[in-house]
Coordinates of C-alpha atoms and ligand atoms in Angstrom, one line a residue:
M1351 CA -4.9 8.2 -11.3
S1352 CA -3.3 4.9 -10.5
D1353 CA -5.4 1.8 -11.2
K1354 CA -6.6 -0.4 -8.3
A1355 CA -8.0 -3.9 -8.5
L1356 CA -11.6 -4.6 -7.4
N1357 CA -10.7 -8.1 -6.4
Q1358 CA -8.2 -6.8 -3.8
V1359 CA -10.7 -4.8 -1.8
S1360 CA -13.5 -6.2 0.4
L1361 CA -17.1 -5.1 -0.4
D1362 CA -17.4 -3.4 3.0
E1363 CA -14.2 -1.4 2.4
F1364 CA -15.3 -0.6 -1.1
K1365 CA -18.7 0.6 -0.1
R1366 CA -17.2 3.1 2.3
L1367 CA -15.3 4.9 -0.4
S1368 CA -16.6 8.0 -2.1
A1369 CA -17.3 7.9 -5.9
G1370 CA -14.0 9.7 -6.5
E1371 CA -12.1 7.2 -4.4
K1372 CA -13.8 4.3 -6.2
A1373 CA -13.0 5.7 -9.7
P1374 CA -9.5 4.2 -10.0
Y1375 CA -10.9 0.7 -9.4
F1376 CA -12.9 0.9 -12.7
V1377 CA -9.9 1.7 -14.9
E1378 CA -7.2 -0.6 -16.2
N1379 CA -4.1 0.7 -17.9
G1380 CA -5.7 4.0 -18.8
R1381 CA -8.9 2.5 -20.2
S1382 CA -12.3 1.9 -18.5
F1383 CA -13.0 -1.7 -17.7
H1384 CA -16.3 -0.7 -16.0
A1385 CA -17.9 2.7 -16.7
L1386 CA -19.7 3.7 -13.6
V1387 CA -18.8 7.2 -12.4
A1388 CA -17.9 10.4 -14.2
Q1389 CA -14.8 10.8 -11.9
Q1390 CA -13.1 7.9 -13.6
F1391 CA -12.6 9.7 -16.9
S1392 CA -9.4 11.7 -17.3
R1393 CA -9.1 14.4 -19.9
P1394 CA -7.0 12.1 -22.2
M1395 CA -9.6 9.4 -21.8
L1396 CA -12.4 11.9 -22.8
E1397 CA -10.4 13.1 -25.8
D1398 CA -9.8 9.5 -26.9
L1399 CA -13.5 8.6 -26.6
C1400 CA -14.6 11.6 -28.6
S1401 CA -12.1 11.0 -31.4
L1402 CA -13.0 7.3 -31.5
A1403 CA -16.7 8.3 -31.7
T1404 CA -15.9 10.5 -34.7
C1405 CA -14.1 7.6 -36.4
V1406 CA -17.1 5.3 -35.8
R1407 CA -19.6 7.9 -37.0
R1408 CA -17.7 8.4 -40.2
I1409 CA -16.8 4.7 -40.8
A1410 CA -20.5 3.8 -40.4
K1411 CA -21.5 6.0 -43.3
T1412 CA -20.6 3.3 -45.9
R1413 CA -21.9 -0.2 -46.1
E1414 CA -18.3 -1.6 -46.1
G1415 CA -17.5 0.5 -43.0
S1416 CA -20.7 -0.7 -41.2
S1417 CA -19.8 -4.3 -41.8
F1418 CA -16.2 -3.7 -40.6
L1419 CA -17.6 -2.2 -37.4
Q1420 CA -20.2 -5.0 -37.0
S1421 CA -17.4 -7.6 -37.2
R1422 CA -15.6 -6.1 -34.2
L1423 CA -17.6 -7.7 -31.5
F1424 CA -19.8 -10.3 -33.3
D1425 CA -18.7 -13.0 -30.8
K1426 CA -20.0 -11.1 -27.8
R1427 CA -23.4 -10.5 -26.2
A1428 CA -24.7 -7.7 -24.0
M1429 CA -27.5 -7.6 -21.4
L1430 CA -29.4 -4.3 -21.2
Y1431 CA -31.0 -4.3 -17.7
F1432 CA -33.2 -1.3 -17.2
A1433 CA -35.0 -1.2 -13.9
Q1434 CA -36.2 2.4 -14.5
P1435 CA -38.0 4.0 -17.5
S1436 CA -35.8 4.9 -20.5
T1437 CA -36.3 5.8 -24.1
R1438 CA -33.0 7.3 -25.5
T1439 CA -30.5 5.7 -23.2
F1440 CA -31.9 2.2 -23.9
L1441 CA -32.3 2.7 -27.6
S1442 CA -28.9 4.3 -28.1
F1443 CA -27.2 1.5 -26.2
D1444 CA -29.2 -1.0 -28.3
A1445 CA -28.1 0.8 -31.5
A1446 CA -24.5 1.2 -30.3
C1447 CA -24.4 -2.6 -29.6
Q1448 CA -25.7 -3.3 -33.1
T1449 CA -23.2 -0.8 -34.6
V1450 CA -20.3 -2.8 -33.2
G1451 CA -21.8 -6.2 -33.7
L1452 CA -22.8 -7.1 -30.1
D1453 CA -25.9 -9.2 -29.8
C1454 CA -28.3 -7.7 -27.2
V1455 CA -30.8 -9.2 -24.8
N1456 CA -32.7 -7.1 -22.4
V1457 CA -34.8 -7.0 -19.3
R1458 CA -36.7 -3.7 -18.8
D1459 CA -39.1 -4.8 -16.2
S1460 CA -38.0 -6.6 -13.0
S1461 CA -41.4 -8.2 -12.7
T1462 CA -40.6 -10.4 -15.7
S1463 CA -37.4 -11.8 -14.0
S1464 CA -37.0 -14.1 -11.1
E1465 CA -36.8 -11.1 -8.7
V1466 CA -40.5 -11.7 -8.2
K1467 CA -39.8 -15.1 -6.9
G1468 CA -37.6 -13.6 -4.2
E1469 CA -34.3 -13.8 -5.9
S1470 CA -31.9 -11.0 -4.9
P1471 CA -31.1 -8.4 -7.6
E1472 CA -27.5 -9.4 -7.2
D1473 CA -28.2 -13.0 -8.0
T1474 CA -30.4 -12.0 -10.9
I1475 CA -27.7 -9.8 -12.4
R1476 CA -25.0 -12.5 -11.8
T1477 CA -27.3 -14.8 -13.8
F1478 CA -27.5 -12.3 -16.6
S1479 CA -23.7 -12.1 -16.6
S1480 CA -23.4 -15.8 -17.1
Y1481 CA -24.9 -15.6 -20.5
T1482 CA -23.3 -12.3 -21.6
D1483 CA -20.1 -10.4 -21.9
L1484 CA -21.3 -6.9 -20.9
I1485 CA -24.0 -5.6 -18.5
V1486 CA -25.5 -2.2 -19.2
M1487 CA -27.7 -1.2 -16.3
R1488 CA -30.0 1.5 -15.1
H1489 CA -31.2 1.3 -11.5
P1490 CA -33.0 3.5 -9.0
A1491 CA -30.5 2.8 -6.2
G1492 CA -27.4 5.1 -6.3
G1493 CA -24.2 3.1 -5.9
F1494 CA -25.8 -0.2 -6.8
A1495 CA -24.1 -0.6 -10.2
E1496 CA -20.8 -0.1 -8.5
E1497 CA -21.6 -2.9 -6.1
I1498 CA -22.5 -5.1 -9.0
A1499 CA -19.2 -4.3 -10.7
W1500 CA -17.4 -5.3 -7.5
M1501 CA -19.3 -8.5 -7.4
L1502 CA -18.7 -9.4 -11.1
S1503 CA -15.0 -8.5 -10.7
N1504 CA -14.8 -11.0 -7.9
T1505 CA -15.9 -14.0 -10.1
S1506 CA -13.8 -16.2 -12.3
R1507 CA -15.3 -14.5 -15.3
P1508 CA -15.3 -10.7 -14.7
V1509 CA -17.8 -9.0 -16.9
P1510 CA -17.8 -5.2 -17.5
V1511 CA -20.6 -3.1 -16.2
I1512 CA -21.8 0.2 -17.7
N1513 CA -23.9 2.6 -15.6
A1514 CA -26.8 3.8 -17.7
G1515 CA -28.2 6.0 -14.9
S1516 CA -28.1 5.3 -11.1
G1517 CA -30.6 7.0 -8.8
K1518 CA -30.2 10.7 -8.3
D1519 CA -26.5 10.2 -8.5
Q1520 CA -24.7 9.6 -11.7
H1521 CA -25.4 9.2 -15.4
P1522 CA -21.8 9.0 -16.8
T1523 CA -22.6 8.0 -20.4
Q1524 CA -25.0 10.9 -20.7
A1525 CA -22.2 13.1 -19.6
L1526 CA -19.9 11.6 -22.2
L1527 CA -22.4 12.3 -25.0
D1528 CA -22.8 15.9 -23.6
V1529 CA -19.1 16.4 -23.7
Y1530 CA -19.0 15.0 -27.2
T1531 CA -21.7 17.4 -28.3
L1532 CA -19.9 20.3 -26.6
E1533 CA -16.6 19.3 -28.4
R1534 CA -18.4 19.1 -31.7
S1535 CA -20.2 22.4 -31.2
F1536 CA -17.0 24.2 -30.2
E1537 CA -14.8 22.5 -32.8
N1538 CA -14.0 25.9 -34.5
T1539 CA -14.0 28.0 -31.3
G1540 CA -11.2 26.4 -29.3
G1541 CA -13.1 23.4 -27.7
I1542 CA -14.5 23.3 -24.2
D1543 CA -11.5 25.1 -22.5
G1544 CA -12.5 28.6 -21.4
K1545 CA -16.2 28.1 -22.0
T1546 CA -19.0 29.1 -19.7
V1547 CA -21.8 26.6 -19.1
A1548 CA -25.1 27.2 -17.3
F1549 CA -27.0 24.3 -15.7
V1550 CA -30.7 25.1 -15.3
G1551 CA -33.6 23.4 -13.5
D1552 CA -33.6 20.5 -11.0
L1553 CA -29.8 20.4 -10.2
K1554 CA -30.3 18.7 -6.9
R1555 CA -31.8 15.5 -8.3
G1556 CA -30.6 15.6 -11.9
R1557 CA -28.0 12.9 -12.3
T1558 CA -27.0 14.1 -15.8
V1559 CA -26.1 17.6 -14.4
R1560 CA -24.1 16.0 -11.6
S1561 CA -22.1 13.8 -14.0
L1562 CA -21.4 16.5 -16.5
A1563 CA -20.3 18.9 -13.8
W1564 CA -17.6 16.4 -12.8
L1565 CA -16.5 16.1 -16.4
L1566 CA -16.3 19.8 -17.0
T1567 CA -13.7 20.1 -14.2
K1568 CA -11.3 18.2 -16.5
Y1569 CA -11.2 21.3 -18.8
N1570 CA -9.2 24.5 -18.3
D1571 CA -10.8 27.8 -17.2
V1572 CA -14.4 26.6 -17.5
K1573 CA -17.0 28.7 -15.6
I1574 CA -20.2 27.1 -14.4
Y1575 CA -23.5 28.8 -13.5
F1576 CA -26.0 26.7 -11.4
V1577 CA -29.4 28.3 -12.1
A1578 CA -32.3 26.9 -10.0
P1579 CA -34.7 27.7 -7.2
P1580 CA -33.0 27.3 -3.9
E1581 CA -34.8 24.1 -3.1
L1582 CA -33.4 22.5 -6.3
Q1583 CA -29.9 23.8 -6.2
I1584 CA -26.8 21.7 -6.8
G1585 CA -25.5 19.4 -4.1
E1586 CA -22.8 20.3 -1.5
D1587 CA -20.5 17.5 -2.7
I1588 CA -20.2 19.0 -6.2
I1589 CA -19.6 22.5 -4.7
A1590 CA -16.9 21.2 -2.4
Y1591 CA -15.2 19.5 -5.3
L1592 CA -15.3 22.7 -7.5
D1593 CA -13.9 24.7 -4.6
G1594 CA -11.1 22.2 -4.1
A1595 CA -10.4 22.0 -7.9
K1596 CA -10.5 25.9 -8.1
V1597 CA -13.2 25.8 -10.8
S1598 CA -15.1 29.0 -11.1
Y1599 CA -18.8 28.8 -10.5
E1600 CA -21.8 30.9 -9.4
I1601 CA -25.1 29.8 -7.8
T1602 CA -28.0 32.0 -8.9
G1603 CA -31.8 32.1 -9.4
D1604 CA -31.5 34.8 -12.0
F1605 CA -31.8 33.0 -15.3
E1606 CA -32.3 36.0 -17.6
R1607 CA -29.1 37.6 -16.4
V1608 CA -27.1 34.5 -17.1
I1609 CA -28.4 33.8 -20.7
P1610 CA -26.2 36.4 -22.5
E1611 CA -23.1 35.3 -20.5
V1612 CA -22.9 31.7 -21.5
D1613 CA -21.6 29.5 -24.3
A1614 CA -23.8 26.6 -23.4
I1615 CA -27.2 26.3 -21.6
Y1616 CA -28.0 22.9 -20.2
M1617 CA -31.7 22.7 -19.4
T1618 CA -33.3 20.0 -17.3
R1619 CA -36.8 18.9 -16.2
I1620 CA -38.0 18.7 -12.7
Q1621 CA -37.2 15.2 -11.4
D1622 CA -40.5 14.9 -9.5
E1623 CA -40.4 11.1 -9.5
W1624 CA -38.2 11.6 -6.4
D1625 CA -40.8 13.7 -4.6
I1626 CA -42.0 12.3 -1.3
D1627 CA -45.1 14.5 -1.0
N1628 CA -45.5 16.2 -4.3
E1629 CA -43.3 19.0 -2.9
S1630 CA -41.9 20.2 -6.2
S1631 CA -45.4 21.1 -7.5
L1632 CA -45.2 23.9 -4.9
I1633 CA -42.1 25.5 -6.4
D1634 CA -42.5 28.1 -9.2
T1635 CA -40.2 26.7 -11.9
S1636 CA -41.6 28.8 -14.7
K1637 CA -38.7 31.4 -14.3
F1638 CA -36.4 28.6 -15.4
Y1639 CA -38.0 27.9 -18.8
F1640 CA -36.2 28.8 -22.0
T1641 CA -38.6 30.6 -24.3
K1642 CA -38.5 31.9 -27.8
D1643 CA -37.9 35.4 -26.5
H1644 CA -34.7 34.3 -24.8
L1645 CA -33.1 33.4 -28.2
S1646 CA -32.3 37.1 -28.8
L1647 CA -30.4 37.3 -25.5
L1648 CA -28.2 34.3 -26.4
K1649 CA -24.7 34.6 -28.0
E1650 CA -24.7 33.7 -31.7
D1651 CA -22.4 30.7 -31.3
A1652 CA -23.9 29.4 -28.0
V1653 CA -25.7 26.1 -27.8
I1654 CA -28.9 25.0 -26.0
M1655 CA -28.7 21.5 -24.6
H1656 CA -31.1 19.1 -22.8
P1657 CA -30.7 15.5 -21.9
L1658 CA -34.4 14.9 -22.6
P1659 CA -37.2 14.1 -21.9
R1660 CA -38.4 17.7 -21.8
R1661 CA -41.6 19.0 -20.5
K1662 CA -42.2 22.7 -20.7
E1663 CA -38.7 24.0 -19.9
I1664 CA -37.8 24.5 -23.6
D1665 CA -40.5 26.0 -25.9
V1666 CA -40.8 23.7 -29.0
A1667 CA -40.5 26.9 -31.1
V1668 CA -36.9 27.0 -30.0
D1669 CA -36.2 23.6 -31.7
R1670 CA -35.8 25.3 -35.1
D1671 CA -33.0 27.6 -34.0
P1672 CA -29.6 26.3 -35.1
R1673 CA -28.3 26.8 -31.5
A1674 CA -30.7 24.1 -30.2
V1675 CA -28.6 20.9 -30.2
Y1676 CA -30.6 18.6 -28.1
W1677 CA -31.6 16.4 -31.0
R1678 CA -28.0 16.2 -32.0
Q1679 CA -27.2 15.1 -28.4
V1680 CA -29.5 12.1 -29.0
R1681 CA -27.6 10.9 -32.0
N1682 CA -24.2 11.6 -30.5
G1683 CA -25.2 9.3 -27.7
M1684 CA -25.2 6.4 -30.1
W1685 CA -21.6 7.2 -31.4
I1686 CA -20.0 7.8 -28.0
R1687 CA -21.6 4.7 -26.5
S1688 CA -20.3 2.7 -29.5
A1689 CA -16.9 4.2 -28.8
L1690 CA -17.0 3.4 -25.1
I1691 CA -18.0 -0.3 -25.8
L1692 CA -15.2 -0.6 -28.4
S1693 CA -12.7 0.8 -25.9
I1694 CA -13.8 -1.4 -23.1
F1695 CA -13.2 -4.4 -25.3
G1696 CA -9.8 -3.1 -26.6
C1697 CA -11.0 -2.7 -30.2
D1698 CA -10.1 1.0 -30.5
A1699 CA -6.7 0.7 -32.3
K1700 CA -8.2 -1.5 -35.1
V1701 CA -11.0 1.0 -35.6
R1702 CA -8.6 4.0 -35.8
D1703 CA -6.3 2.1 -38.3
Y1704 CA -9.3 1.3 -40.5
Y1705 CA -10.3 5.0 -40.3
K1706 CA -6.8 6.1 -41.4
E1707 CA -6.8 3.7 -44.3
H1708 CA -10.3 4.3 -45.6
T1709 CA -11.0 7.9 -45.1
S1710 CA -9.0 11.0 -46.0
Ligands
NCD337 C1 -32.2 11.6 -18.1 C2 -32.1 10.6 -17.0 O1 -32.7 9.5 -17.1 O2 -31.5 10.9 -16.0 N1 -32.6 11.1 -19.3 C3 -31.7 10.5 -20.2 O3 -31.1 9.5 -19.9 N2 -31.5 11.2 -21.3 C4 -32.8 12.9 -17.7 C5 -34.2 12.9 -17.2 O4 -34.8 11.8 -17.1 O5 -34.7 14.0 -16.9

């Protein structure tokens, strides 16, 4: 993927590009400057982020290591702008910023900013960027974070933008933590290559599924099952890409048949906040719940994942099974987001050197 400069393309031209065509604009010399779409991460970039996350995780275990990490970015500030509800993504970005020493300010409710006085969201975010060195944003409008990145790259002081969830579209840092969790889970069984993953639930509107599906295409011989009622099946754009990339997949409504086949099950909730007329309440989704009885069908070394929040789609009795890794995903989010921030600011080499010197 050759890098392209955001200040050499007009906003109109840029807006006409697909997410995949935009991806090279967010990368500089093999490293993300902005982190906005899953398509921008190559396999080497994913491997680098995962290994850096492991360095951070291990360095942070000691007091001396924590203070080394905190001195990396003590001279920088981040703005967490969340215009949609969030628990884990917000808290893990906040924790990640603290881990690497970035001071954080946040706006979690647009009604507390000058947007209520009629200021455009673009001007509001440009204002945030004047006081800070990084914008982490979650917004209901798909593609909006990308436009903000274009805008901020066309100022005299470009500020990186991280997409913490955009509409029904993308959630690239969730996909990074999912890949990190898969990597760690399959550490002793050959990694993600050759594995079979089932996505279950609301695949049409689940942005975590969409972003992770893109990232899985970077691995060899992965097979994907998309398990959902027809109304909530995965989008045509993902299918077209998988066809083009010759990734093997199957679309099905038969959850129980799939369970024994897979190495990872990725459960999701129904994203009914996008309903227009309560339409998803008419769909019987109970066939797509993972129950205690399903545990006996699952391979011994498989994993059960969920981006959370969950409703009824995973029985709480499943939590105690060692194959349930969704609470590990939550913690992995903090490490991979720390790694991403360090990498955006070019601090990765120093962290790796420290790791080599201080851990065996
Ligand atoms: C997800 C999201 O916001 O898309 N949550 C998260 O960030 N872990 C999934 C969801 O809300 O269902």
